[in-house]
CSV table of C-alpha atoms in Angstrom, one decimal:
chain,number,residue,atom,x,y,z
A,15,ASP,CA,130.4,-25.8,-15.5
A,16,THR,CA,131.1,-25.2,-19.2
A,17,GLY,CA,134.9,-24.9,-19.0
A,18,VAL,CA,137.5,-27.4,-20.2
A,19,SER,CA,137.5,-30.6,-18.1
A,20,GLN,CA,140.1,-33.3,-17.7
A,21,ASP,CA,140.0,-36.8,-16.3
A,22,PRO,CA,141.6,-38.1,-14.1
A,23,ARG,CA,143.1,-35.2,-12.2
A,24,HIS,CA,145.8,-37.4,-10.8
A,25,LYS,CA,147.3,-40.7,-12.0
A,26,ILE,CA,150.0,-42.8,-10.3
A,27,THR,CA,151.3,-45.7,-12.3
A,28,LYS,CA,154.2,-48.0,-12.4
A,29,ARG,CA,156.9,-47.8,-15.1
A,30,GLY,CA,155.9,-49.8,-18.2
A,31,GLN,CA,152.2,-49.4,-17.8
A,32,ASN,CA,149.9,-47.7,-20.3
A,33,VAL,CA,147.8,-44.7,-19.2
A,34,THR,CA,145.0,-42.7,-21.0
A,35,PHE,CA,143.8,-39.2,-20.2
A,36,ARG,CA,140.6,-37.6,-21.4
A,37,CYS,CA,139.9,-34.0,-22.2
A,38,ASP,CA,136.5,-32.5,-22.8
A,39,PRO,CA,136.8,-29.0,-24.4
A,40,ILE,CA,134.4,-26.1,-24.3
A,41,SER,CA,131.6,-27.3,-26.5
A,42,GLU,CA,131.8,-24.8,-29.3
A,43,HIS,CA,135.6,-24.8,-29.5
A,44,ASN,CA,136.9,-26.5,-32.6
A,45,ARG,CA,140.6,-26.4,-31.7
A,46,LEU,CA,142.1,-28.6,-29.0
A,47,TYR,CA,145.7,-28.7,-27.7
A,48,TRP,CA,147.7,-30.9,-25.4
A,49,TYR,CA,150.6,-29.6,-23.4
A,50,ARG,CA,153.0,-31.0,-20.9
A,51,GLN,CA,154.3,-29.0,-18.0
A,52,THR,CA,157.1,-30.0,-15.6
A,53,LEU,CA,158.0,-28.3,-12.4
A,54,GLY,CA,159.4,-24.9,-12.9
A,55,GLN,CA,158.6,-24.8,-16.6
A,56,GLY,CA,156.0,-23.3,-18.8
A,57,PRO,CA,153.6,-25.6,-20.7
A,58,GLU,CA,155.3,-27.3,-23.7
A,59,PHE,CA,153.2,-27.9,-26.8
A,60,LEU,CA,152.6,-31.6,-27.6
A,61,THR,CA,149.9,-31.7,-30.3
A,62,TYR,CA,147.0,-29.8,-31.8
A,63,PHE,CA,143.6,-30.8,-33.4
A,64,GLN,CA,141.3,-28.8,-35.5
A,65,ASN,CA,138.0,-30.7,-35.3
A,66,GLU,CA,139.0,-34.3,-35.6
A,67,ALA,CA,142.2,-33.7,-37.6
A,68,GLN,CA,145.5,-33.8,-35.8
A,69,LEU,CA,147.4,-31.1,-37.6
A,70,GLU,CA,150.7,-30.9,-35.7
A,71,LYS,CA,152.7,-33.0,-33.4
A,72,SER,CA,155.7,-31.8,-31.4
A,73,ARG,CA,159.1,-33.6,-31.6
A,74,LEU,CA,158.5,-34.1,-27.9
A,75,LEU,CA,155.8,-36.5,-28.7
A,76,SER,CA,157.6,-39.9,-29.0
A,77,ASP,CA,156.1,-43.0,-30.6
A,78,ARG,CA,154.9,-44.0,-27.2
A,79,PHE,CA,152.4,-41.1,-27.2
A,80,SER,CA,149.3,-41.0,-29.2
A,81,ALA,CA,146.3,-38.6,-29.2
A,82,GLU,CA,142.9,-38.9,-30.8
A,83,ARG,CA,139.9,-36.7,-31.2
A,84,PRO,CA,137.5,-39.1,-33.0
A,85,LYS,CA,134.4,-37.0,-33.4
A,86,GLY,CA,135.9,-33.6,-33.1
A,87,SER,CA,134.7,-33.3,-29.5
A,88,PHE,CA,136.6,-34.9,-26.6
A,89,SER,CA,140.2,-36.0,-27.0
A,90,THR,CA,142.3,-38.7,-25.4
A,91,LEU,CA,146.0,-38.8,-24.9
A,92,GLU,CA,147.6,-42.3,-24.4
A,93,ILE,CA,151.1,-43.0,-23.2
A,94,GLN,CA,152.3,-46.5,-23.7
A,95,ARG,CA,155.1,-48.1,-21.7
A,96,THR,CA,155.4,-45.2,-19.3
A,97,GLU,CA,158.8,-44.0,-18.1
A,98,GLN,CA,159.7,-42.0,-15.1
A,99,GLY,CA,160.5,-39.1,-17.3
A,100,ASP,CA,156.9,-38.9,-18.4
A,101,SER,CA,156.0,-37.7,-14.9
A,102,ALA,CA,154.5,-34.2,-15.4
A,103,MET,CA,151.2,-32.2,-15.6
A,104,TYR,CA,149.4,-32.9,-18.8
A,105,LEU,CA,147.3,-29.9,-19.8
A,106,CYS,CA,144.5,-29.7,-22.4
A,107,ALA,CA,143.3,-26.4,-23.8
A,108,SER,CA,140.7,-25.5,-26.4
A,109,SER,CA,140.0,-22.4,-28.5
A,110,LEU,CA,137.8,-21.0,-31.2
A,111,ASN,CA,139.1,-20.6,-34.7
A,112,THR,CA,139.6,-16.9,-34.4
A,113,ARG,CA,142.4,-14.6,-35.3
A,114,TYR,CA,143.9,-14.4,-31.8
A,115,ASN,CA,143.5,-18.0,-30.7
A,116,GLU,CA,142.8,-17.4,-27.0
A,117,GLN,CA,143.2,-20.8,-25.3
A,118,PHE,CA,141.3,-21.9,-22.3
A,119,PHE,CA,142.9,-24.6,-20.2
A,120,GLY,CA,141.6,-27.4,-18.2
A,121,PRO,CA,142.8,-28.2,-14.6
A,122,GLY,CA,145.3,-30.8,-15.9
A,123,THR,CA,146.1,-34.4,-15.1
A,124,ARG,CA,149.1,-34.9,-12.8
A,125,LEU,CA,150.9,-38.1,-13.8
A,126,THR,CA,153.4,-39.8,-11.5
A,127,VAL,CA,155.4,-42.7,-12.8
A,128,LEU,CA,157.0,-44.8,-10.1
B,6,THR,CA,162.1,-21.7,-32.8
B,7,GLN,CA,160.3,-18.8,-31.0
B,8,LEU,CA,161.5,-18.2,-27.5
B,9,LEU,CA,159.8,-16.1,-24.8
B,10,GLU,CA,162.0,-15.1,-21.9
B,11,GLN,CA,160.4,-14.0,-18.7
B,12,SER,CA,162.0,-12.1,-15.9
B,13,PRO,CA,162.4,-12.3,-13.0
B,14,GLN,CA,161.8,-16.0,-12.6
B,15,PHE,CA,161.1,-15.6,-8.9
B,16,LEU,CA,159.7,-12.6,-7.0
B,17,SER,CA,158.8,-12.3,-3.3
B,18,ILE,CA,157.4,-9.1,-2.1
B,19,GLN,CA,155.4,-7.6,0.8
B,20,GLU,CA,151.7,-6.9,0.5
B,21,GLY,CA,151.1,-3.4,-0.8
B,22,GLU,CA,154.2,-3.2,-2.9
B,23,ASN,CA,154.2,-2.6,-6.7
B,24,LEU,CA,155.9,-4.9,-9.2
B,25,THR,CA,156.6,-5.4,-12.9
B,26,VAL,CA,157.4,-8.6,-14.7
B,27,TYR,CA,158.7,-8.8,-18.2
B,28,CYS,CA,158.3,-11.0,-21.2
B,29,ASN,CA,160.8,-10.6,-24.1
B,30,SER,CA,161.4,-12.3,-27.4
B,31,SER,CA,163.3,-11.7,-30.6
B,32,SER,CA,160.3,-12.8,-32.6
B,33,VAL,CA,157.2,-10.8,-33.6
B,34,PHE,CA,153.9,-12.1,-32.3
B,35,SER,CA,150.5,-11.4,-33.7
B,36,SER,CA,149.1,-11.6,-30.2
B,37,LEU,CA,150.3,-12.2,-26.7
B,38,GLN,CA,148.4,-13.6,-23.8
B,39,TRP,CA,149.1,-13.5,-20.0
B,40,TYR,CA,148.0,-16.3,-17.8
B,41,ARG,CA,148.0,-16.9,-14.1
B,42,GLN,CA,148.5,-20.4,-12.8
B,43,GLU,CA,148.1,-21.7,-9.2
B,44,PRO,CA,149.7,-24.9,-8.0
B,45,GLY,CA,148.0,-28.0,-9.3
B,46,GLU,CA,145.7,-26.1,-11.6
B,47,GLY,CA,145.7,-25.1,-15.3
B,48,PRO,CA,146.6,-21.6,-16.4
B,49,VAL,CA,143.8,-19.0,-16.4
B,50,LEU,CA,143.7,-16.4,-19.1
B,51,LEU,CA,144.1,-12.9,-17.9
B,52,VAL,CA,144.4,-10.8,-21.0
B,53,THR,CA,145.2,-10.8,-24.7
B,54,VAL,CA,147.1,-7.9,-26.3
B,55,VAL,CA,147.3,-7.6,-30.1
B,56,THR,CA,148.3,-4.1,-31.1
B,57,GLY,CA,151.8,-2.7,-30.7
B,58,GLY,CA,151.9,-0.2,-27.8
B,59,GLU,CA,148.6,-1.4,-26.5
B,60,VAL,CA,147.9,-1.0,-22.8
B,61,LYS,CA,145.1,-3.0,-21.0
B,62,LYS,CA,144.1,-2.7,-17.4
B,63,LEU,CA,142.4,-5.4,-15.3
B,64,LYS,CA,141.8,-3.9,-11.9
B,65,ARG,CA,145.3,-3.5,-10.3
B,66,LEU,CA,147.0,-5.2,-13.2
B,67,THR,CA,148.3,-3.2,-16.2
B,68,PHE,CA,149.5,-5.1,-19.3
B,69,GLN,CA,151.5,-3.5,-22.1
B,70,PHE,CA,152.5,-4.8,-25.5
B,71,GLY,CA,155.7,-3.4,-27.0
B,72,ASP,CA,155.6,-1.2,-30.0
B,73,ALA,CA,157.3,-3.9,-32.1
B,74,ARG,CA,155.1,-6.7,-30.7
B,75,LYS,CA,158.1,-8.5,-29.4
B,76,ASP,CA,157.8,-7.9,-25.7
B,77,SER,CA,155.3,-7.2,-23.0
B,78,SER,CA,155.1,-6.3,-19.4
B,79,LEU,CA,152.7,-6.8,-16.5
B,80,HIS,CA,152.6,-4.3,-13.7
B,81,ILE,CA,150.7,-5.0,-10.5
B,82,THR,CA,149.9,-2.1,-8.2
B,83,ALA,CA,149.5,-2.7,-4.4
B,84,ALA,CA,150.0,-6.4,-4.6
B,85,GLN,CA,147.8,-8.6,-2.4
B,86,PRO,CA,148.3,-12.2,-1.2
B,87,GLY,CA,145.7,-13.3,-3.7
B,88,ASP,CA,148.0,-12.3,-6.5
B,89,THR,CA,150.4,-15.1,-5.6
B,90,GLY,CA,150.9,-17.5,-8.5
B,91,LEU,CA,152.9,-18.3,-11.6
B,92,TYR,CA,152.5,-15.6,-14.3
B,93,LEU,CA,152.9,-17.0,-17.8
B,94,CYS,CA,153.2,-15.1,-21.1
B,95,ALA,CA,152.3,-16.8,-24.3
B,96,GLY,CA,152.8,-15.6,-27.8
B,97,SER,CA,150.8,-16.6,-30.9
B,98,SER,CA,151.9,-16.5,-34.5
B,99,GLY,CA,151.8,-18.7,-37.6
B,100,GLY,CA,149.0,-20.1,-39.7
B,101,TYR,CA,147.0,-21.6,-36.9
B,102,GLN,CA,148.3,-19.4,-34.2
B,103,LYS,CA,150.6,-21.9,-32.4
B,104,VAL,CA,151.2,-20.6,-28.9
B,105,THR,CA,154.7,-20.5,-27.3
B,106,PHE,CA,154.9,-20.1,-23.5
B,107,GLY,CA,157.5,-18.5,-21.4
B,108,ILE,CA,158.9,-20.2,-18.4
B,109,GLY,CA,156.9,-18.0,-16.1
B,110,THR,CA,157.4,-15.6,-13.1
B,111,LYS,CA,156.6,-17.2,-9.8
B,112,LEU,CA,155.2,-14.4,-7.6
B,113,GLN,CA,154.8,-14.7,-3.8
B,114,VAL,CA,153.0,-11.8,-2.0
B,115,ILE,CA,153.7,-12.0,1.7
B,116,PRO,CA,150.9,-10.6,4.0
């Protein structure tokens, strides 16, 4: 399967714990995005990488959130000191650096903070 | 801030009926994508429209981009239960083509 993959698919954690999610984009895609989606809403942009450079972060991304893409391939999203409000689906997408920026999504990681 | 409004938010129809869902904005987009998302999964890209007035067909689905590139519609002919899902529109603009998503239309097709 050469699509975008995310790991884990589901994560249940207690409030205050740290969690880390991984995204492996389509191999030739140089752009990588993280989104958060809550029930009944569309995906909300969190952050964007072009190769290994993080070029934009949403105001939604508090200091407890950090994302990396160390070698311009896979990316990790870490949430420190999780809160119940962090419960959501975290989606990763990748795209080629083309004019129309069609994004291809992974299956998401469902986070539940108890 | 670019906003995309989708309507209706919920739609429940019988198999075989036709339907149209809408995606509207006050902003101009250089391209607009439609995605379909099933519960617990990521969105799957259906189509990209880029030219004002453009019409694209994907089997029973017809997508149209408004002349001013501010709005779009998705028409489904003879809906089937397999069409059930959340339909999201997403507009791209800006230097690196930041994508803004609408809230989605949740479609249920009843057999």
